[in-house]
XYZ file of C-alpha atoms in Angstrom:
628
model
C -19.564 28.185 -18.689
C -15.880 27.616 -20.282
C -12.901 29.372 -19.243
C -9.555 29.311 -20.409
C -6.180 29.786 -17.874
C -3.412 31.032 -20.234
C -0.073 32.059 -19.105
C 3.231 33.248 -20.569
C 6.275 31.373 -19.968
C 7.518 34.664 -17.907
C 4.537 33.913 -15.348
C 5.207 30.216 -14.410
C 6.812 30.496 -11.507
C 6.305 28.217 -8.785
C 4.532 31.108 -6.102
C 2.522 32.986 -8.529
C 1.516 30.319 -10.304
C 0.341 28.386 -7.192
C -1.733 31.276 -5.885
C -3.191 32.505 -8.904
C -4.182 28.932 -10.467
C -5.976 27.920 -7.330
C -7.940 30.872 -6.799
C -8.635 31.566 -9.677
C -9.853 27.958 -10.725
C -11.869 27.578 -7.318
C -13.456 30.793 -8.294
C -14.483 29.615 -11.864
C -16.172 26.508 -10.269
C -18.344 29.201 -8.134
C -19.662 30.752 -11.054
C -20.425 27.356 -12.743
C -23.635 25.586 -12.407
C -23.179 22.591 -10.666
C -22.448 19.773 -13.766
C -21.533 22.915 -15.621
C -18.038 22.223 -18.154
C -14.537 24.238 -17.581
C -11.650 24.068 -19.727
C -8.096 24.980 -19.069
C -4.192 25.356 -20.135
C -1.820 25.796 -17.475
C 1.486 24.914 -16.585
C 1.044 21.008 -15.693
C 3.471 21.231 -12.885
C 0.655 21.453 -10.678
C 0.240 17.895 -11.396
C 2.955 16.709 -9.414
C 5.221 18.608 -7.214
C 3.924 19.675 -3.366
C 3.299 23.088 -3.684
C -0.122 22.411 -5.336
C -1.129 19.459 -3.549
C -3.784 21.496 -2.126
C -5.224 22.034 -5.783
C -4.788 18.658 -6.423
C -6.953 17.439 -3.682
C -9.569 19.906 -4.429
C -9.840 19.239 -7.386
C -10.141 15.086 -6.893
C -12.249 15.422 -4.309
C -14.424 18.258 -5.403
C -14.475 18.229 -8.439
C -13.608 15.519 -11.888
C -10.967 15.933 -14.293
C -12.756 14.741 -17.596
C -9.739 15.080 -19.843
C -6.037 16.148 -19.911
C -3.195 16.550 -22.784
C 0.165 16.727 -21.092
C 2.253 18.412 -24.258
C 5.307 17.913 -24.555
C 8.141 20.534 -23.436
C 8.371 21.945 -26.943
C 5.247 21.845 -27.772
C 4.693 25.508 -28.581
C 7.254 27.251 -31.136
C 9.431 29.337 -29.759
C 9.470 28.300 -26.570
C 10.191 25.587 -23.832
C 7.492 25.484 -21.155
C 5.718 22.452 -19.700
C 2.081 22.741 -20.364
C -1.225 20.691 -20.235
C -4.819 21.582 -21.175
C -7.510 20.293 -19.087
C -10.986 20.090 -18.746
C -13.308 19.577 -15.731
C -16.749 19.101 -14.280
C -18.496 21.259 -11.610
C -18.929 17.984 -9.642
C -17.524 14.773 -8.407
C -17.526 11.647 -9.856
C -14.801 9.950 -8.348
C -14.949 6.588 -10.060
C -15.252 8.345 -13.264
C -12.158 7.918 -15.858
C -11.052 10.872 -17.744
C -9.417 10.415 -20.829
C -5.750 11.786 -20.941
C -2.859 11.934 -23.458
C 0.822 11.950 -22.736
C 2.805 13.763 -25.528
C 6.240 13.555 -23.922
C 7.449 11.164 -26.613
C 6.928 13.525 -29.102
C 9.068 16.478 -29.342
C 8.209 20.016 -31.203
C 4.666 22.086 -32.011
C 4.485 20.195 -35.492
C 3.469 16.845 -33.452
C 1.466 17.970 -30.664
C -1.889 18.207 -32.307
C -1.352 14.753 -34.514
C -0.604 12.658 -32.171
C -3.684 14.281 -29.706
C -6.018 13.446 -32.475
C -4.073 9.935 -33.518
C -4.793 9.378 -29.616
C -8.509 10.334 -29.406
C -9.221 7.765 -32.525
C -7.241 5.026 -31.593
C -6.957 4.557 -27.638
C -4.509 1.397 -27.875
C -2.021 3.744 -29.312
C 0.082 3.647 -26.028
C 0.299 7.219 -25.223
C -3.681 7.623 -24.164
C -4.963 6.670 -20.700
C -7.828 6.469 -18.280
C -7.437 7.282 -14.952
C -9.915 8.541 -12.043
C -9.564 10.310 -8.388
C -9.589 7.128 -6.898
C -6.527 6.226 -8.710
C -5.022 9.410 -7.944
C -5.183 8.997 -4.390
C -3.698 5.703 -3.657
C -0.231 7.466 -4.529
C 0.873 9.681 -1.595
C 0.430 13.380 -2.842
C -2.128 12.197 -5.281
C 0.247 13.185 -8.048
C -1.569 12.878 -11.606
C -0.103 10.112 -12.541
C -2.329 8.964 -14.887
C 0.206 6.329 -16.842
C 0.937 4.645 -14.345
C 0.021 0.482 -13.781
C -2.464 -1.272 -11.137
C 0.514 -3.012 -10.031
C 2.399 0.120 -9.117
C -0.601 1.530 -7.698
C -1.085 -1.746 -5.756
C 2.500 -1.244 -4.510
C 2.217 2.330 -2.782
C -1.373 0.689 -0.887
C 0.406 -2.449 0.499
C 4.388 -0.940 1.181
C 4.871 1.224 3.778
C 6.652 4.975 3.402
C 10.461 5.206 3.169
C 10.043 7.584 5.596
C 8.519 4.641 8.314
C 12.360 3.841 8.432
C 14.313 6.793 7.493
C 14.675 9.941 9.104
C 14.939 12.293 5.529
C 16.251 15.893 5.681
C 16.206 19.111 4.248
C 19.474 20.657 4.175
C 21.054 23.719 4.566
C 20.807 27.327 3.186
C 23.592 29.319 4.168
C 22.164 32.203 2.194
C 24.908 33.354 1.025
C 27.481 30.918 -0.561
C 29.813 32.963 -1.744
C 31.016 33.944 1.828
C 30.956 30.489 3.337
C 31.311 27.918 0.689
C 34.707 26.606 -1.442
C 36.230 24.174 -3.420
C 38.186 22.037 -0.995
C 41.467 22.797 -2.752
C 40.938 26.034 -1.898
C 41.512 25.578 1.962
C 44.529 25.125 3.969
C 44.914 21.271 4.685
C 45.727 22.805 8.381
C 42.379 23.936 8.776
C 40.457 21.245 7.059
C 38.257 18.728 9.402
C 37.356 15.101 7.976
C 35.746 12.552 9.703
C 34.022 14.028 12.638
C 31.566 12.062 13.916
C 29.522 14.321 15.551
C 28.578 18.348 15.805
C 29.811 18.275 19.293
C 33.350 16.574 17.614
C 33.376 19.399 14.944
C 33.201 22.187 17.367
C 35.725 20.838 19.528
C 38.406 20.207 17.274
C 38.640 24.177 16.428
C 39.099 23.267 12.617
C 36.721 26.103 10.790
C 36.408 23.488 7.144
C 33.955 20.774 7.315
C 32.944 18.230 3.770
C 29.954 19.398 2.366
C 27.387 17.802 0.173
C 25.867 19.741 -2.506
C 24.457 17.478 -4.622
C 26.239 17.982 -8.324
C 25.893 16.219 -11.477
C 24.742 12.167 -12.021
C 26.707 9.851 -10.299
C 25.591 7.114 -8.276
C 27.037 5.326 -5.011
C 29.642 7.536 -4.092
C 31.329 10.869 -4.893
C 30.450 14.413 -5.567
C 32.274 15.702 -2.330
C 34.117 18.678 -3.680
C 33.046 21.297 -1.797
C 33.457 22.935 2.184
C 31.683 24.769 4.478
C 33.057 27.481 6.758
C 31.341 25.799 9.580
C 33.138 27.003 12.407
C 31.924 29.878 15.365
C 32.720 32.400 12.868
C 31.101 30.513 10.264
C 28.100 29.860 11.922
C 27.334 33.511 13.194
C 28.421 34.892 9.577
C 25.556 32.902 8.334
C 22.968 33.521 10.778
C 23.519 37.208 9.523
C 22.384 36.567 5.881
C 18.436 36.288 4.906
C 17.094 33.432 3.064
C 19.934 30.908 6.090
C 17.997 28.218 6.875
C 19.403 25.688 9.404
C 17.533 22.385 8.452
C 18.774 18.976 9.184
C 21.192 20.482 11.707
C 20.527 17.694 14.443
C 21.650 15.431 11.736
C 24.894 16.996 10.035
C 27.909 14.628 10.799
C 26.334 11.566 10.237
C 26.381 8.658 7.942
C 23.444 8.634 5.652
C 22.680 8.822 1.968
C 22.228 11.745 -0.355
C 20.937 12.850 -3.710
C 21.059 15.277 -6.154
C 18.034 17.862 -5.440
C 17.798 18.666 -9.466
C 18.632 16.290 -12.416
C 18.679 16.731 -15.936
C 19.050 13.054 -16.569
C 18.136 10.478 -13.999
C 17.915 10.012 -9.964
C 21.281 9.392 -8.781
C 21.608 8.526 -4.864
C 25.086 8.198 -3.199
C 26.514 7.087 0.182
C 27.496 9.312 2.176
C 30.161 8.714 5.325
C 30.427 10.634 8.545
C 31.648 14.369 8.881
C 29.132 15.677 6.173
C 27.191 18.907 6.583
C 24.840 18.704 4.080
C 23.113 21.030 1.618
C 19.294 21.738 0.205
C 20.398 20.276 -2.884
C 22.484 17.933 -1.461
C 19.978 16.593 1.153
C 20.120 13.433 3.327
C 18.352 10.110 4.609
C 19.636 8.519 7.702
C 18.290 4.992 8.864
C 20.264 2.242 10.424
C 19.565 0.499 6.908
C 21.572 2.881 5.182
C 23.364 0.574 2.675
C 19.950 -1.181 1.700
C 18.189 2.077 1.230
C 21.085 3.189 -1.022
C 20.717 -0.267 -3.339
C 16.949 0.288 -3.796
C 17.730 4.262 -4.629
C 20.508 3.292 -7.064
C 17.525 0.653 -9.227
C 15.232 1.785 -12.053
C 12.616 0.590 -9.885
C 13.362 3.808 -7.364
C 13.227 6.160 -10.660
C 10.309 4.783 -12.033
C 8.853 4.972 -8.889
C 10.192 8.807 -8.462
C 8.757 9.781 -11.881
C 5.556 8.564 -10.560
C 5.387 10.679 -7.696
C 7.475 14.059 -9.862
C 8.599 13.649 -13.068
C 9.807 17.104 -13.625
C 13.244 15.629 -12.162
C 12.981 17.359 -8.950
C 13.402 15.311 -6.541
C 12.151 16.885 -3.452
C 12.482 15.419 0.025
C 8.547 14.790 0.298
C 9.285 12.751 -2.648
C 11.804 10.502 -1.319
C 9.710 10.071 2.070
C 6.550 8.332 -0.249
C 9.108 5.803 -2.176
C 7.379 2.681 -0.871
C 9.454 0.056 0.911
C 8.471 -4.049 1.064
C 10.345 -4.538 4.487
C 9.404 -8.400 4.227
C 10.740 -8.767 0.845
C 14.125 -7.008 0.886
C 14.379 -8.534 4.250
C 14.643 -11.918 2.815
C 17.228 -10.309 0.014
C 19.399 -8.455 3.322
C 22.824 -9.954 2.539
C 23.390 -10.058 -1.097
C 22.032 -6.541 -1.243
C 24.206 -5.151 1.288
C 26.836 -7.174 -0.520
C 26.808 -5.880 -3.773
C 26.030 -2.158 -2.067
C 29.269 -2.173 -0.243
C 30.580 -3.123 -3.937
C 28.745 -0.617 -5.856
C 30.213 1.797 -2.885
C 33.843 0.553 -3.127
C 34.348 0.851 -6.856
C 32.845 4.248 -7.167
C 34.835 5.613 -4.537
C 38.090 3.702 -5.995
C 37.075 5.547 -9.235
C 36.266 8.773 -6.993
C 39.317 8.933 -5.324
C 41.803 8.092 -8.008
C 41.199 12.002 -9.793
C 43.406 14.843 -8.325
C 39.945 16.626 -6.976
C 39.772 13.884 -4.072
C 40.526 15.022 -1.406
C 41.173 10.698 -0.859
C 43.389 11.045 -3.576
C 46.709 9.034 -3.352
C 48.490 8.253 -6.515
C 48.101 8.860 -10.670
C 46.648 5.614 -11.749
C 49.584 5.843 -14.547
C 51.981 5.841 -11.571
C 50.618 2.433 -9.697
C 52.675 -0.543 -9.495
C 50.244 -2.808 -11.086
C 50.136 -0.972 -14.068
C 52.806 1.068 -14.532
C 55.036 -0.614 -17.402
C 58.217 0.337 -19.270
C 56.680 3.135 -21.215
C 53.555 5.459 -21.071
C 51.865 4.439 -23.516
C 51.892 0.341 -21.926
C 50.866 1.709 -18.822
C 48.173 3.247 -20.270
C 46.713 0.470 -22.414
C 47.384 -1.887 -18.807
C 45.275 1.257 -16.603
C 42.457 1.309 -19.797
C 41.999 -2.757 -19.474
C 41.216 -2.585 -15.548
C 38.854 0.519 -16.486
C 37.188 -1.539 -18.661
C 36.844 -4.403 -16.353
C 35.998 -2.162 -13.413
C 32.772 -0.944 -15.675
C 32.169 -4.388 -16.908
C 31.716 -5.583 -13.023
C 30.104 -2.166 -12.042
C 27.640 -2.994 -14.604
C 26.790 -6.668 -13.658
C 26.611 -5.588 -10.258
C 23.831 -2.575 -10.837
C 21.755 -5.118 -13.226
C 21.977 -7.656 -10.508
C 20.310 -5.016 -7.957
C 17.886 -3.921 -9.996
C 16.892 -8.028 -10.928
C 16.900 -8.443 -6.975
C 14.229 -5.272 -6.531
C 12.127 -5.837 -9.851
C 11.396 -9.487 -8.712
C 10.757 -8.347 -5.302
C 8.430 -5.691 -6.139
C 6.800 -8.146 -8.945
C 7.619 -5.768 -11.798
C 9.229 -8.004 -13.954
C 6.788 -7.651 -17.317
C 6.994 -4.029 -16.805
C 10.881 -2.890 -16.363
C 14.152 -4.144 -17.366
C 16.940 -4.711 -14.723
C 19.625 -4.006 -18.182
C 21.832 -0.829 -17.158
C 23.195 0.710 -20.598
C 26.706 1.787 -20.475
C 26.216 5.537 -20.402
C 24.384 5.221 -16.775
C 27.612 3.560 -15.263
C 28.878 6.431 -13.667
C 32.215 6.078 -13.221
C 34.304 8.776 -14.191
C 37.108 6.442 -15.766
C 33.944 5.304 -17.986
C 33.924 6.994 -21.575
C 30.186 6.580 -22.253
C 29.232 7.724 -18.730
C 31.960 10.906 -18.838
C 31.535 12.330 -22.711
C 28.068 10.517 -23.562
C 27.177 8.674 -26.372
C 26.611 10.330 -29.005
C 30.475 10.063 -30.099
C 31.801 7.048 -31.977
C 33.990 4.934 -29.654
C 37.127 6.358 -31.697
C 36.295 9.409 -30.346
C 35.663 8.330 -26.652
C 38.461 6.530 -26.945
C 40.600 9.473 -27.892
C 39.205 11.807 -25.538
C 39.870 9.075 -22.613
C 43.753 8.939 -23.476
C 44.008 12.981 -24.147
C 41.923 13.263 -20.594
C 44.645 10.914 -19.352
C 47.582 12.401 -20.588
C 46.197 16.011 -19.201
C 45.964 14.448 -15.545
C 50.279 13.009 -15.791
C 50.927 16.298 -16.793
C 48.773 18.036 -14.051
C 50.011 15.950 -11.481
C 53.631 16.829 -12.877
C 52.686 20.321 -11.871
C 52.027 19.640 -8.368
C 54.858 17.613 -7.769
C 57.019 20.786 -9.220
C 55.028 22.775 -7.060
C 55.440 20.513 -4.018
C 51.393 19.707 -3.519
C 52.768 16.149 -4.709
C 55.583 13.932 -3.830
C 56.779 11.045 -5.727
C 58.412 10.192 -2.306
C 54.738 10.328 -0.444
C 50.961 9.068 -1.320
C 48.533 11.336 -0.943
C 48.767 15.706 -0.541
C 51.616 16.076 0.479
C 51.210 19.946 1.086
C 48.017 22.263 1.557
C 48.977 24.524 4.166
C 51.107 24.705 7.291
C 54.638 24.620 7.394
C 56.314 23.617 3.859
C 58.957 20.709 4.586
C 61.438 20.260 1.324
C 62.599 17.022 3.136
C 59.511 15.059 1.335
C 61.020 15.836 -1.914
C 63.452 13.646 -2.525
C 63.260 12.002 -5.611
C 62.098 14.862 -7.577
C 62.187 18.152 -5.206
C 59.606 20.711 -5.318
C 60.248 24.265 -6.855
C 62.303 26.166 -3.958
C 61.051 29.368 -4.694
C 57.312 28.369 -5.933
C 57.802 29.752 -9.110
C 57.355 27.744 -12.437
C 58.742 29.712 -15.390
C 55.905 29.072 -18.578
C 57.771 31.010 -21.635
C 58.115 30.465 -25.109
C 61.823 29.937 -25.044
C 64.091 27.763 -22.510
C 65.633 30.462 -20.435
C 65.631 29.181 -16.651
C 67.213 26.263 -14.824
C 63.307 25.789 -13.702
C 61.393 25.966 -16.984
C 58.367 24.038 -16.453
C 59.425 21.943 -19.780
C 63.145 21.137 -18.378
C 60.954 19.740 -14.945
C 58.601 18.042 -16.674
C 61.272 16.260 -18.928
C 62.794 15.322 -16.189
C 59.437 14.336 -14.376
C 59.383 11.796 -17.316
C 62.579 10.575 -17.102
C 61.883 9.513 -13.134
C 58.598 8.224 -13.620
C 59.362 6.054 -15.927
C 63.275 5.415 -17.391
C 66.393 7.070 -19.496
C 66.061 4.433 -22.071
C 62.208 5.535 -22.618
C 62.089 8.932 -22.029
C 62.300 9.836 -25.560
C 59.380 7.318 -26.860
C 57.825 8.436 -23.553
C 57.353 12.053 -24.685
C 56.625 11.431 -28.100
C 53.870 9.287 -26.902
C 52.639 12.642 -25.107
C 53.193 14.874 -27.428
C 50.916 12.503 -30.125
C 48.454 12.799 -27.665
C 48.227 16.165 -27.095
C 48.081 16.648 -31.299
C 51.571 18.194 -32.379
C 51.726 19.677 -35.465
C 54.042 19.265 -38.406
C 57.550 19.252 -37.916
C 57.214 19.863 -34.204
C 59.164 18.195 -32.063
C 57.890 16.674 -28.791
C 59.256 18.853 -26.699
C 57.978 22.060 -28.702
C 54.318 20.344 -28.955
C 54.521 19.845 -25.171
C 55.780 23.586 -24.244
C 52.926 24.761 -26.713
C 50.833 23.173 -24.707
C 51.933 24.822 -21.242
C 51.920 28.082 -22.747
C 48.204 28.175 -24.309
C 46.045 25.354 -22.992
C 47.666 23.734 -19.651
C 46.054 26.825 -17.501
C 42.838 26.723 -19.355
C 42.553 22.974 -18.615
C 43.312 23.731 -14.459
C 40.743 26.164 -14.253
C 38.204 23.846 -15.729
C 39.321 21.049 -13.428
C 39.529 23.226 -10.198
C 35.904 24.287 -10.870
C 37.062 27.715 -11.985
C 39.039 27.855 -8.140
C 42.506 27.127 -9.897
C 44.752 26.535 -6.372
C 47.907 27.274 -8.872
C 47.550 30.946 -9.916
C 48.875 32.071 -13.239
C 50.950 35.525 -13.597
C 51.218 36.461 -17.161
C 51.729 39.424 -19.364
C 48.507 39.026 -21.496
C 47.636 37.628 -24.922
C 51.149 37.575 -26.499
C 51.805 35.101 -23.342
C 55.500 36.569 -23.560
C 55.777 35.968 -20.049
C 54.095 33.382 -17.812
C 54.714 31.888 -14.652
C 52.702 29.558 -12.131
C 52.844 29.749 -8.492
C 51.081 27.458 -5.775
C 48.742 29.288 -3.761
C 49.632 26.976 -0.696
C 52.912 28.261 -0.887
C 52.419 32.078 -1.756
C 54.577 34.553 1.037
C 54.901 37.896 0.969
C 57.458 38.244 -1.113
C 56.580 36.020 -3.998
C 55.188 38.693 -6.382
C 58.953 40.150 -5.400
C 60.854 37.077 -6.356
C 58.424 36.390 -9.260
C 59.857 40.464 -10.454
C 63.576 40.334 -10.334
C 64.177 36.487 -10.123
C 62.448 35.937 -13.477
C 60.083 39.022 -15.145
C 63.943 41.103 -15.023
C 66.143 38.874 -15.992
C 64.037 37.558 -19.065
C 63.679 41.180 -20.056
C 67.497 41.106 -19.870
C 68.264 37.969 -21.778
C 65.954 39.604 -24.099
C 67.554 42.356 -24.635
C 70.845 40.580 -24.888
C 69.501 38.392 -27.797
C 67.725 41.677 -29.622
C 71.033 43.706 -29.618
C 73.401 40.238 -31.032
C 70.236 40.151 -33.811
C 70.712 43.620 -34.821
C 74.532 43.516 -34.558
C 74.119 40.234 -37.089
C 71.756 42.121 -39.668
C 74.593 45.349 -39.257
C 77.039 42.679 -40.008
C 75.528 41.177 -42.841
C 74.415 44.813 -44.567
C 77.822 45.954 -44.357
């Protein structure tokens, strides 16, 4: 008796697809004579990920998997949907190996059915495979993973768990994010905690912000800590009140671990992760006293190779991290120049972390250090772009020497490479890594400088605004009482209001402070070659000068470019009287008072109106003039 599972990409989801799949396929098999054939097509990512392991087993145990085609993701037109068709006996054979053909390699419906029958007549083709149960269940989960080599397989039956040494946890679900979650900038410095070292530390020090990990985008070894959680009394009994809050890993939040991102689109990326960290379900956390080493073996290919064995749909649950096997003996005998070259991979990433405005580690503009700031802007820059390239150079040594260290240890050498391409160092001051590759290096290089340029003239703004000091490393204000004694060199706005017009018409305008901004930052005699250098950068247009490139820039892209940075949280607000952008100002929300919208009114919105007016009626009195 045959039968065939078919289901619409609108019915994959994980619970329906879990219940109906296995009931539905265990009730086949009871209306099939025993030896009796069944055929199937099904999402495949029963296959893999724990919600099906029950299937799985039944299936291995009970029953034999004859044959499988894993298609590719695009393997029907018109749609994206991970399938596989599979066949089965209505018994167990558990030594038995199926046949089964990976199509991953081969994207779109035109090649699925090809390669399947390029596989079936020629086996040593490299994308067919025989695998039994047996096989299966040497890997914890008893994933599918039918590609994979005796000597990984012999690896999972000799190692021990990850989770033998490490405690790994879920995290939280506040189950509702909106109400308890923001961009660190966001908060008032005042209320802010960092560094607690405990729960009991947290809730005495009567701060209501603590750091918390979400996970984010691919980076490895440190960063990604951009976000807070109202974590606080309040906090706590606001979230208790949602559904879906979940407190798990709560015995653990403060401490020094390791975390990951929960969902990739690229490649596992773990990072170390200090004390004073509540940490979320996407952002969740290992803690062992071998924190450092644990890290180094998570940042290798070996760990994603591994990790694609046990789920390669890129999820990377928590179950999956616990079954990453560990040789204790072997890394044991490797102990110091791993944890050497961790606390390196650690340092420069969080050097690389921390010099971007969204640290909240952040000291000083790069552009701005002593050893390399130069004469002009555009020296300083090509000194700052020489250490970035060295920084990447020695970030990629270092991550090619770990993985050497692991893939000898593990005895994988004839199967993976310890070579880390460019595009996987992630450091943010790295082109390849930040815009990908798939740009000429003319390109990256542009986009590096313009990038560059964008972040001097961003940190200009917060200096204006008093977040920044030229005086002071560091913020400088967030909150609390505001202190115009830190300003010295260049003093903050006194009213927190940045004129952004068209036309120079206040002692403030944000182009006479930035101007000046230059001038201090760098000198008189260079100021000029200083902003041309900026105004090149940021593309001026024929017969501009740099100064009109640079205010065209304020008025139409400068707030476009803070939202994007701030995460769409912008911590300066923009007040502006709509398309025409005749009037535009910026004020620091830090700084806002009750009578700001006031001052922002009569101080500036009245009297521009005014000088208006004054320059419309000497207009029309010139045209009178010259038609009389």
């Amino acid at each position: 008796m045959a039968n065939n599972l078919q289901y619409s990409a609108s019915l994959t989801g994980a619970p329906f697809l879990f219940y109906e799949s296995r009931h539905f396929i265990v009730r086949n098999t009871e209306l099939t004579l025993p030896g009796g054939q069944l055929g199937y097509m099904s999402p495949f990512v029963w296959m893999f990920i724990s919600s099906y392991e029950n299937l799985r087993n039944f299936l291995i145990n009970e029953k034999t998997i004859t044959s499988l085609v894993q298609l590719e993701y695009s393997g029907f037109d018109g749609a994206t949907v991970p399938i596989c068709t599979f066949t089965l006996e209505n018994t167990h054979h558990e030594f038995f190996k199926g046949g089964y053909i990976r199509l991953s390699d081969f994207k779109g419906a035109e090649n699925q059915g090809p390669k399947t029958l390029e596989a079936i007549k020629n086996p040593d083709c490299g994308w067919f495979y025989r695998a039994s149960a047996a096989d299966f269940k040497i890997i914890p989960g008893s994933p599918i993973a039918y590609w994979v080599s005796d000597k990984i397989r012999n690896i999972f039956s000799s190692a021990k768990a990850l989770d033998l040494i490490a405690e790994v946890k879920h995290g939280l679900s506040t189950g509702k994010n909106e109400e308890v979650v923001r961009f660190w900038a966001e908060v008032s410095e005042k209320d802010f905690a960092k560094n607690m070292n405990s729960h009991e530390d947290a809730m005495k020090s009567g701060l209501k912000w603590f750091p918390y990990n979400k996970g984010g985008y691919y980076r490895k070894w440190y960063g990604n800590f951009e976000y807070v959680l109202r974590y606080d009394d309040y906090g706590q009994d606001l979230m208790a009140s949602f559904s879906g809050h979940r407190h798990d890993g709560k015995s653990h939040y403060f401490k020094e671990g390791v975390t990951w991102t929960f969902i990739s689109s690229s490649k596992f990326a773990a990072r170390y992760t200090p004390n004073g960290y509540v940490f979320d379900v996407s952002g969740s956390m290992l803690f062992t006293e071998h924190c450092k080493i644990v890290l180094s073996l998570l940042c290798t290919e070996l760990c994603f190779n591994v990790l694609k064995t046990l789920n390669p749909t890129l999820n990377f649950q928590v179950g999956n991290l616990k079954a990453i096997p560990i040789l204790d003996k072997i890394i044991e005998n490797n102990r110091e120049q791993i944890h050497t070259l961790a606390n390196r991979g650690i340092n420069y990433s969080r050097l690389d972390w921390d010099s971007y405005e969204t640290s909240w580690d952040f000291t000083r503009l790069p552009l701005l250090q002593a050893e390399y700031h130069q004469p002009t802007l555009q020296e300083s820059y090509s000194t700052l772009r020489k250490h970035w390239r060295e920084m990447t150079r020695e970030m990629q040594q270092l991550e090619e020497e770990n993985n050497r260290i692991f893939i000898e240890a593990y005895g994988l050498q004839d199967e993976l490479s310890p070579e880390v391409p460019l595009n996987e160092i992630t450091l943010t001051c790295n082109p390849y890594y930040r815009y990908g590759i798939n740009k000429p290096d003319e390109e990256l290089e542009a986009l590096l400088l313009l990038d560059t340029i964008k972040e001097y003239i961003s940190y200009a703004v917060g200096c204006m605004l008093g977040r920044y000091s030229l005086d002071k490393e560091g913020l400088v204000f967030a909150g609390g009482e505001f202190d115009p004694r830190q300003y010295k060199s260049f003093p903050a706005d006194q009213d927190n209001v940045i004129p952004i017009l068209a036309e120079d018409y206040f002692q403030d305008d944000i182009i006479t402070r930035f101007v000046e901004f230059v001038r201090l930052t760098f000198s008189a005699t260079t100021l000029e070659e200083n902003l041309d250098f900026i105004a090149d950068t940021l593309g001026r247009r024929s017969k501009e000068t740099a100064r009109d490139t640079i205010r065209r820039y304020f008025v139409n892209d400068f707030y476009k470019d803070h939202v994007q940075r701030y995460k769409k949280r912008p911590i300066y607000w923009l007040f502006t009287s709509g398309k025409e952008k005749a009037f535009n100002c910026l004020v620091y929300l830090h700084r806002y008072q009750p009578d700001t919208i006031a001052t922002l009114r009569t101080e500036y919105l009245h009297r521009l109106q005014e000088a208006v007016e004054v320059e419309k009626q000497q207009q029309q009195r010139i045209i009178a003039e010259e038609a009389g």
